[in-house]
PDB file of C-alpha atoms in Angstrom:
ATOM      1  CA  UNK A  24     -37.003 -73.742  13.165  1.00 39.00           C
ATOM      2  CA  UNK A  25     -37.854 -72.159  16.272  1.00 41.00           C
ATOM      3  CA  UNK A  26     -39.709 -69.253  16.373  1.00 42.00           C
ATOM      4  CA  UNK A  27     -39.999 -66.070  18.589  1.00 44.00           C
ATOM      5  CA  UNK A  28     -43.156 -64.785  20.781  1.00 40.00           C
ATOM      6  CA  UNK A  29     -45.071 -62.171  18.838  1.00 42.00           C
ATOM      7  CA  UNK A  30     -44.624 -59.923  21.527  1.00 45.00           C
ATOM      8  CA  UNK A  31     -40.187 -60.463  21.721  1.00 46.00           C
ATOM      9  CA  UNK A  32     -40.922 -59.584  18.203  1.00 50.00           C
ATOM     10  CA  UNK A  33     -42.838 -56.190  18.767  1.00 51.00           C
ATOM     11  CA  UNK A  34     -40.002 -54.996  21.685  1.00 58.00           C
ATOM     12  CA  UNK A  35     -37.229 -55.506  18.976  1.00 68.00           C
ATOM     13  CA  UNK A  36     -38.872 -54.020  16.093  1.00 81.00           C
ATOM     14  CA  UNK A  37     -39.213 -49.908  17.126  1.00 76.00           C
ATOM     15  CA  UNK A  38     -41.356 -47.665  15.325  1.00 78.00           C
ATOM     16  CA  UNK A  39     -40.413 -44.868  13.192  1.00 84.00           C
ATOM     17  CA  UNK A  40     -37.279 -46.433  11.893  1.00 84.00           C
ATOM     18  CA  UNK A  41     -33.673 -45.112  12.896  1.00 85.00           C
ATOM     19  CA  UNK A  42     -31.338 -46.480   9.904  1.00 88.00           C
ATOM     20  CA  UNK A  43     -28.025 -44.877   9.271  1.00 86.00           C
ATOM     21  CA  UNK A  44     -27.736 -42.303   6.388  1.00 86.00           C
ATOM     22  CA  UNK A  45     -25.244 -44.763   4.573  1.00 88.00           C
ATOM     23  CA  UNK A  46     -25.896 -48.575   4.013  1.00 85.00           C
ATOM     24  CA  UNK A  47     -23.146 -50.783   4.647  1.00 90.00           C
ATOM     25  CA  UNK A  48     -20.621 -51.969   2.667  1.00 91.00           C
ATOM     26  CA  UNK A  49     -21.190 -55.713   2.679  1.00 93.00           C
ATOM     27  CA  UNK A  50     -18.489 -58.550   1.603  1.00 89.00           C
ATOM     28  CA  UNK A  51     -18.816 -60.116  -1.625  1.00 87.00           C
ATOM     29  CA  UNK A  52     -21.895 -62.509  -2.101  1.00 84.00           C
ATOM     30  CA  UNK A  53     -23.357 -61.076   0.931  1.00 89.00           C
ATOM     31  CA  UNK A  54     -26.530 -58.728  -0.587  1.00 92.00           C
ATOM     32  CA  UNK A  55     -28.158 -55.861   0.971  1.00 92.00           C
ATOM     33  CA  UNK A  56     -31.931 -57.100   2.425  1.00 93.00           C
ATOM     34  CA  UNK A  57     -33.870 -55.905   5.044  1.00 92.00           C
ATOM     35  CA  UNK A  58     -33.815 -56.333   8.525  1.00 92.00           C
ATOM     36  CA  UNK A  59     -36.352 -58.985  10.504  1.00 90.00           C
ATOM     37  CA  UNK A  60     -38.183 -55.648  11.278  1.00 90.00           C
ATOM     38  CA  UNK A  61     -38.535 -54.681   7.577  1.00 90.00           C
ATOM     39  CA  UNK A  62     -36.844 -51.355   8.264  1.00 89.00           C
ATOM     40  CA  UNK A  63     -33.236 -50.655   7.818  1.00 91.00           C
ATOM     41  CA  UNK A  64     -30.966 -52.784   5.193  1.00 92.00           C
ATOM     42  CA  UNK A  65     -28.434 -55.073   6.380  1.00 94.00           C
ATOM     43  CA  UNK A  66     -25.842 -57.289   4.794  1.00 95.00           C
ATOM     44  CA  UNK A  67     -27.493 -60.675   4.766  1.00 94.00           C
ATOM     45  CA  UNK A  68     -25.725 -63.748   7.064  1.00 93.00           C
ATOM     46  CA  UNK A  69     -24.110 -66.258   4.929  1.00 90.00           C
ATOM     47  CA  UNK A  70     -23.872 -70.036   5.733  1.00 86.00           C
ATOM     48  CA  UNK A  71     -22.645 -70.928   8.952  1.00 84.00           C
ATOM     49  CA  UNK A  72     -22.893 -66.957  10.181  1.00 89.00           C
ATOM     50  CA  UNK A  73     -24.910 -66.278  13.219  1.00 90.00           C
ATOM     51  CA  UNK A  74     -28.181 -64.766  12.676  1.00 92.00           C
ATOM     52  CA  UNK A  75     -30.900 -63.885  14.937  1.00 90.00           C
ATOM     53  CA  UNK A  76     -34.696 -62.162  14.184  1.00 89.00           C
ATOM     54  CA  UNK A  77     -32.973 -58.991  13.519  1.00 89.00           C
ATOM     55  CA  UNK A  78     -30.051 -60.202  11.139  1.00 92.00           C
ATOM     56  CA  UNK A  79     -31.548 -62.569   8.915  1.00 94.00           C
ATOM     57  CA  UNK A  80     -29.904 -64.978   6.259  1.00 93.00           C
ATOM     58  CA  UNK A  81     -30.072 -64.691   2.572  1.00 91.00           C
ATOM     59  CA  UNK A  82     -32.947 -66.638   1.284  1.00 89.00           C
ATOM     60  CA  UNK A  83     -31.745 -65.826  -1.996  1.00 87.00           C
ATOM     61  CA  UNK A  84     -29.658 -68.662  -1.206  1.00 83.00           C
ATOM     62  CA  UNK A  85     -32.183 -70.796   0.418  1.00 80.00           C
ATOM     63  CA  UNK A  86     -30.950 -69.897   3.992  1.00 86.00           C
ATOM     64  CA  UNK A  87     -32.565 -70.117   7.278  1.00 87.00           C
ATOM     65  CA  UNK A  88     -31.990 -68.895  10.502  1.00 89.00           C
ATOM     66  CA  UNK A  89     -31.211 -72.181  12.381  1.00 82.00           C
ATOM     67  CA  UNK A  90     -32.132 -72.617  15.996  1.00 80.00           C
ATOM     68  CA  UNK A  91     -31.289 -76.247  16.762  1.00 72.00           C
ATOM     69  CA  UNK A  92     -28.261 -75.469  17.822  1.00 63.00           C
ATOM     70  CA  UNK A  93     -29.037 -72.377  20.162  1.00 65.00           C
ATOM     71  CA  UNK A  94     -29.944 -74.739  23.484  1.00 59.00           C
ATOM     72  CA  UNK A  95     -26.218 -75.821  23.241  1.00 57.00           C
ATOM     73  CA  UNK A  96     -24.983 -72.052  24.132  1.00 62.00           C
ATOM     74  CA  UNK A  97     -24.014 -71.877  20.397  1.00 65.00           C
ATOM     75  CA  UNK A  98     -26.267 -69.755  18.931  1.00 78.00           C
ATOM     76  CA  UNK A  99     -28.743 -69.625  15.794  1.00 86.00           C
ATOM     77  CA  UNK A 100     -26.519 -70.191  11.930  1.00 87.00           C
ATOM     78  CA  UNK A 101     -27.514 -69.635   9.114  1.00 88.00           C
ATOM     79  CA  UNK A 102     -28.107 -73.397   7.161  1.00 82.00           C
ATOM     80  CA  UNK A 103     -29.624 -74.399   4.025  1.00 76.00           C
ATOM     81  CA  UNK A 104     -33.626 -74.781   4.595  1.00 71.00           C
ATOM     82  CA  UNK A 105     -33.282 -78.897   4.028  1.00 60.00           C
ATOM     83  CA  UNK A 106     -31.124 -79.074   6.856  1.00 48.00           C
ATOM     84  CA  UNK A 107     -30.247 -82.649   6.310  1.00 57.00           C
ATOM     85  CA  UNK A 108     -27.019 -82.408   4.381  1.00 65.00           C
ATOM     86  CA  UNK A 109     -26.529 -84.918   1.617  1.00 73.00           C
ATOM     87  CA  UNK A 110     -25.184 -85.511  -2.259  1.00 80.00           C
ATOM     88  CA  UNK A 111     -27.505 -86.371  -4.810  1.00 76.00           C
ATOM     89  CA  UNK A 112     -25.343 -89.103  -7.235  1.00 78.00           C
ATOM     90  CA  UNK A 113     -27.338 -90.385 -10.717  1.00 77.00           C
ATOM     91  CA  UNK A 114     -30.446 -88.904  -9.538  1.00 72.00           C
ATOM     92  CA  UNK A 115     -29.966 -90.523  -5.996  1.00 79.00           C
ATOM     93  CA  UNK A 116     -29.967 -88.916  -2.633  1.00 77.00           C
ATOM     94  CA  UNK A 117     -27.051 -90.203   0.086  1.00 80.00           C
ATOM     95  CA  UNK A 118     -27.269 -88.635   3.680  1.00 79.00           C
ATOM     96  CA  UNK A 119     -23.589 -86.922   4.898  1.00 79.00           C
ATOM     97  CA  UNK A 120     -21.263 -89.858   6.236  1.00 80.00           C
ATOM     98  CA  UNK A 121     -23.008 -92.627   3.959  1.00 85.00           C
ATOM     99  CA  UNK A 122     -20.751 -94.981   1.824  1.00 88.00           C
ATOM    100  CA  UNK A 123     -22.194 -96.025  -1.752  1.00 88.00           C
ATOM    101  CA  UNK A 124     -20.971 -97.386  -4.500  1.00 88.00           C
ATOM    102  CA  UNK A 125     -22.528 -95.968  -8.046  1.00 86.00           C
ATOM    103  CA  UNK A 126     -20.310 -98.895  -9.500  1.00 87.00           C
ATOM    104  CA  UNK A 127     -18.759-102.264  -8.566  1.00 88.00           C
ATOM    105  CA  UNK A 128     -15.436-100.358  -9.365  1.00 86.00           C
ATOM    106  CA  UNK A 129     -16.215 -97.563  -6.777  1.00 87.00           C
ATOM    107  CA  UNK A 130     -16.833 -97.133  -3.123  1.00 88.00           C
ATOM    108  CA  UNK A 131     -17.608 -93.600  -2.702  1.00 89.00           C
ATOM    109  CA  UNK A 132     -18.631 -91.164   0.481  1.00 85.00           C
ATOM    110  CA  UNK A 133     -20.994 -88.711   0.846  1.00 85.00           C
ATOM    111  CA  UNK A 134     -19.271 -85.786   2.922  1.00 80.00           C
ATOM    112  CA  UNK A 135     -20.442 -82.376   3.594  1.00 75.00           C
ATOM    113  CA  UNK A 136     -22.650 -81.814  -0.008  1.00 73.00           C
ATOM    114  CA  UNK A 137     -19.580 -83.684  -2.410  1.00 78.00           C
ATOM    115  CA  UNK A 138     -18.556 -87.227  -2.582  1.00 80.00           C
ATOM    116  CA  UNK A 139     -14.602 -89.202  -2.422  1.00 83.00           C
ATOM    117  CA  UNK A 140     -14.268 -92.241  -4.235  1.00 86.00           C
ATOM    118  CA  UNK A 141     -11.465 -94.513  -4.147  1.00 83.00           C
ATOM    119  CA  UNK A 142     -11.172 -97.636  -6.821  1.00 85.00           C
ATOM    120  CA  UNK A 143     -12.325-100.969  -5.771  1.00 86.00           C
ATOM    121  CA  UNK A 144     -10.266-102.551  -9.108  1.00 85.00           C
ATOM    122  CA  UNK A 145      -6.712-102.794  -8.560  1.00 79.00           C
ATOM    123  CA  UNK A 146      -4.042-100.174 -11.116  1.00 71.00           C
ATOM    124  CA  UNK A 147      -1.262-102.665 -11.396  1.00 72.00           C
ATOM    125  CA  UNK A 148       0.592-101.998 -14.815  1.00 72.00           C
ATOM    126  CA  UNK A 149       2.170-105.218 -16.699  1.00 74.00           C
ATOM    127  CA  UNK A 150       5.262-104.762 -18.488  1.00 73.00           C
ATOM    128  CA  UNK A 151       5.621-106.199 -21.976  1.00 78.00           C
ATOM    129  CA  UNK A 152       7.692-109.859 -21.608  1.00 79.00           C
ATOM    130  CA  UNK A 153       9.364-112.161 -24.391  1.00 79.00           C
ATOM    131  CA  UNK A 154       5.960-114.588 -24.066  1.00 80.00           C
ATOM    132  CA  UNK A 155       4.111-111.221 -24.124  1.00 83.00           C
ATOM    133  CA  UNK A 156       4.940-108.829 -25.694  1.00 84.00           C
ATOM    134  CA  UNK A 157       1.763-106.946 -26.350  1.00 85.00           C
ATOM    135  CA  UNK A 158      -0.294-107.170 -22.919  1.00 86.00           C
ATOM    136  CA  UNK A 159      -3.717-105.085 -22.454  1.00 88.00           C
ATOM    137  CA  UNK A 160      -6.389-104.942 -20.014  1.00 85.00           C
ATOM    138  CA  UNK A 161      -9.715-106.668 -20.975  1.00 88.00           C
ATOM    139  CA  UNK A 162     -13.635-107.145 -19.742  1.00 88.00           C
ATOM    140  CA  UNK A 163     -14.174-110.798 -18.751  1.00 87.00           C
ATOM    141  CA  UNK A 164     -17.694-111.149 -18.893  1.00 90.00           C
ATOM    142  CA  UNK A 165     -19.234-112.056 -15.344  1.00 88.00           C
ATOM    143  CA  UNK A 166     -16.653-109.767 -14.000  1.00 89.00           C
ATOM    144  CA  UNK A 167     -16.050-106.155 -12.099  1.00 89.00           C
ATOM    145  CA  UNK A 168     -12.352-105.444 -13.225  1.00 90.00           C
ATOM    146  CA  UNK A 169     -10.705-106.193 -16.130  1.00 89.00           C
ATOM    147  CA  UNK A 170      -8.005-108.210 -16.434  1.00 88.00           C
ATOM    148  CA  UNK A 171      -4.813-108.582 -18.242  1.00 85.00           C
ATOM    149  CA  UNK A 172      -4.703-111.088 -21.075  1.00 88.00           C
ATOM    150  CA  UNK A 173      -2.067-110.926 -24.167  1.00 86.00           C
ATOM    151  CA  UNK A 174      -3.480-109.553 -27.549  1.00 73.00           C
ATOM    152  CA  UNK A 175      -4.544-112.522 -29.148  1.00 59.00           C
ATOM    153  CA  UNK A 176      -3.663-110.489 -32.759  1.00 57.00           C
ATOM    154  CA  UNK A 177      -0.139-110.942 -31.819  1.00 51.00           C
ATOM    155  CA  UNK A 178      -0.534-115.134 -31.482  1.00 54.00           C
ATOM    156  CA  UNK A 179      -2.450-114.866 -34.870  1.00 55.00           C
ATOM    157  CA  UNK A 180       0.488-112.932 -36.266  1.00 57.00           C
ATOM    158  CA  UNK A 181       2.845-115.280 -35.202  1.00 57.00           C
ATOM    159  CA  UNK A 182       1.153-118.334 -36.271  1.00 60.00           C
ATOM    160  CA  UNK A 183       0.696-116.557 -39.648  1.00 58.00           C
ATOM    161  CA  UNK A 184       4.206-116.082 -40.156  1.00 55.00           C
ATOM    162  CA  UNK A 185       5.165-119.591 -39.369  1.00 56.00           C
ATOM    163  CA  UNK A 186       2.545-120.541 -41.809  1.00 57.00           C
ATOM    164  CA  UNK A 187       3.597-118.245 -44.705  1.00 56.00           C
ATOM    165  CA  UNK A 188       7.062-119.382 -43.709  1.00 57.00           C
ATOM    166  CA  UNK A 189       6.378-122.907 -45.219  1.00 59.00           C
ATOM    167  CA  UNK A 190       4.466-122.087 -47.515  1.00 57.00           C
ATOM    168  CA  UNK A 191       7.173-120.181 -49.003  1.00 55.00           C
ATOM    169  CA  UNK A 192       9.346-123.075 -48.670  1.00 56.00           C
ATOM    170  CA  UNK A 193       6.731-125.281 -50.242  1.00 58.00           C
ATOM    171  CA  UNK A 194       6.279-123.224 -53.333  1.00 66.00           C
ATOM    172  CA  UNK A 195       9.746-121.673 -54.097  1.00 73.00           C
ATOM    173  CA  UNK A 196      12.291-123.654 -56.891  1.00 79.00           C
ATOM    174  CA  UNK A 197      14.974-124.490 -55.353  1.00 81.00           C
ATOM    175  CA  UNK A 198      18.127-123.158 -57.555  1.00 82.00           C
ATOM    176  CA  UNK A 199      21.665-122.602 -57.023  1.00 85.00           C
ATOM    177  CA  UNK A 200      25.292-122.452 -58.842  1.00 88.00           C
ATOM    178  CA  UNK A 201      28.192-125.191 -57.989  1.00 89.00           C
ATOM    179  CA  UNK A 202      30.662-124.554 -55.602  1.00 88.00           C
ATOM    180  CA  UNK A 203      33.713-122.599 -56.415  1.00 87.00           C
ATOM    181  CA  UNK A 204      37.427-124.387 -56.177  1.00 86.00           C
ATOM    182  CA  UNK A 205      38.757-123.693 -52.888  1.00 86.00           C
ATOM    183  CA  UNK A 206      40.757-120.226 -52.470  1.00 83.00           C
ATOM    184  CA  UNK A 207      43.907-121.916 -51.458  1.00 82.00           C
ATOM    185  CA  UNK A 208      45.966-124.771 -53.121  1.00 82.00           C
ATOM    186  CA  UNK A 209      46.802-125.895 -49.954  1.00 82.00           C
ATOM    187  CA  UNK A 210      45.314-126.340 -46.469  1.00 77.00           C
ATOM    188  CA  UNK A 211      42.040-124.878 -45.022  1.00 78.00           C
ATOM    189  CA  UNK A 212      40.220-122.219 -47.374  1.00 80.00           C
ATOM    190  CA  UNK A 213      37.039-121.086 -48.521  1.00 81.00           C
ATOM    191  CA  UNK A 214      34.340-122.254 -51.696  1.00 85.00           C
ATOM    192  CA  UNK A 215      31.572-119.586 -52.530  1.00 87.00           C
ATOM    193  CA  UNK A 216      28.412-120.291 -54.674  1.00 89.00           C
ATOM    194  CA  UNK A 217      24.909-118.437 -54.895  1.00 87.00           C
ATOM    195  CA  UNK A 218      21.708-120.025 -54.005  1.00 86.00           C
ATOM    196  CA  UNK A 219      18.266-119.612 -52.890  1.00 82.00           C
ATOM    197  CA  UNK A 220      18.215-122.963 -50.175  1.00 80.00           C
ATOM    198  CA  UNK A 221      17.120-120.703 -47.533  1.00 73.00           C
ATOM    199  CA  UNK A 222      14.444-119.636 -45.058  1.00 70.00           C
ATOM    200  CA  UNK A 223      12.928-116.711 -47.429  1.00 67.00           C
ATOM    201  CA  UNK A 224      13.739-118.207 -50.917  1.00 75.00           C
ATOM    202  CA  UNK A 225      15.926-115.725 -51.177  1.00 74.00           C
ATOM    203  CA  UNK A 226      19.451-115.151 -53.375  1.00 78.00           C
ATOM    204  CA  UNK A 227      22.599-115.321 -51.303  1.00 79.00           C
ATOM    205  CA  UNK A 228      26.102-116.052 -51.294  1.00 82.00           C
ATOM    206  CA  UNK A 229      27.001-118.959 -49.013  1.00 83.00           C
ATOM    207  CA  UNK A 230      30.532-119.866 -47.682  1.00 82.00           C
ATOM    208  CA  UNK A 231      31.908-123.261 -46.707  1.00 83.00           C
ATOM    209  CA  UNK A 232      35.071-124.210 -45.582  1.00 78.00           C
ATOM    210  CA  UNK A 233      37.693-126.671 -47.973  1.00 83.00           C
ATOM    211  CA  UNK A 234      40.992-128.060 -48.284  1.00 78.00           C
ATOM    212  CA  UNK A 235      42.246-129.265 -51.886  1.00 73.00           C
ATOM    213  CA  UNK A 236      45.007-131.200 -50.185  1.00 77.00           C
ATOM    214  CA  UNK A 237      47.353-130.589 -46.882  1.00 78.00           C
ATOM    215  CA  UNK A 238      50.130-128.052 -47.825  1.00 79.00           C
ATOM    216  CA  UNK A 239      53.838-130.603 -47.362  1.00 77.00           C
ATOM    217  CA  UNK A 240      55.222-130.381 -44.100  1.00 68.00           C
ATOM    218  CA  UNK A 241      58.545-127.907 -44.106  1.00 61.00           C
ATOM    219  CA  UNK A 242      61.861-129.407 -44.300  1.00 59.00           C
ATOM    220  CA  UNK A 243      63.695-129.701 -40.621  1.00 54.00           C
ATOM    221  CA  UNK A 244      66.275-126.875 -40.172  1.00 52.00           C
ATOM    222  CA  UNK A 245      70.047-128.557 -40.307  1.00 53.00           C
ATOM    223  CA  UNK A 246      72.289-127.173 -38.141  1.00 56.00           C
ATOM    224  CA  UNK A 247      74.775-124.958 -39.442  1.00 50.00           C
TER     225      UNK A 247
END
């Protein structure tokens, strides 16, 4: 920070004091602080606000009057007293325009005090599928992102039933009653009976088709 000749400093600063009878109003979180002269109050400069030795910046907020700038025609600003603007990420400090990444699933950037991020992994969403039904993203070990595998609860389930399945069949007794006659005396009809021959051991009524013995073939029509 640059600083003024003792003697600038002495024209600028008169003695007694002239300050106006009423302080000014100042915009909200600019506070009331004296002048560079330490005579009248002022409304503090803000960040970014031009300042000089007479209107100085809050240092409540750590600000300085900056003069690297003034040799471009610019002016002094008020800047934070570190002037190097950065983000601090996990206890780490990243200078303003620096990519990081605080993950292998992040590339972040450090811009003007704050970071953006953008995923390194890719957000693809699987849809459930006939030879999947139950899909979920997993960590492979040795790996960044996970990946999408099919529960392997679901194969278990499915092997499980196919197991109890014959089991059941091993263990259940077999039973059932004899066919019924045939519903019609004649031609095609239908024989019932009850049994358990099935996949869940289960009582049912099952239906088969029968013929006792072909219905006679009508006499021809004589002509009248």
């Amino acid at each position: 920070v640059m600083a003024l000749p003792s003697q600038v400093c002495a024209q600028m600063c008169s003695r007694p004091c002239y300050c106006p009878w009423v302080p000014p109003r100042c915009p909200p979180g600019s506070p009331l602080v004296l002048d560079g002269c330490g005579c009248c109050k002022i409304c503090a400069r803000r960040l970014g606000e031009h300042c000089d030795f007479l209107h100085v910046c809050d240092q409540s907020q750590g600000l300085i009057c900056d003069y690297r700038m003034a040799s471009a025609g610019t002016g002094a600003t008020c800047n934070f007293e570190d002037s190097e603007e950065g983000c601090e990420v996990h206890g780490r400090f990243y200078r303003d325009g620096e990519i990081f990444q605080p993950s292998c699933k992040l590339q972040c950037r450090c811009l003007d005090g704050g970071f953006t991020c953008v995923p390194l992994c890719q957000e693809d969403v699987r849809l459930p599928t006939p030879d999947c039904p139950y899909p979920r993203r997993v960590e492979i070990p040795g790996k960044c992102c996970p990946e999408w595998t099919c529960d392997a609860r679901d194969q278990h389930l499915r092997r499980d039933a196919v197991a109890a399945s014959s089991l059941l069949s091993y263990l259940c007794q077999e039973w059932s009653t004899e066919w019924s006659t045939c519903s019609v005396t004649c031609g095609v009809g239908l024989s019932t009976r009850v049994s358990n021959q099935n996949r869940y051991c289960r009582l049912e009524t099952q239906r088969r088709l029968c013929m006792a013995r072909p219905c006679p073939a009508l006499p021809a029509a004589f002509p009248a």
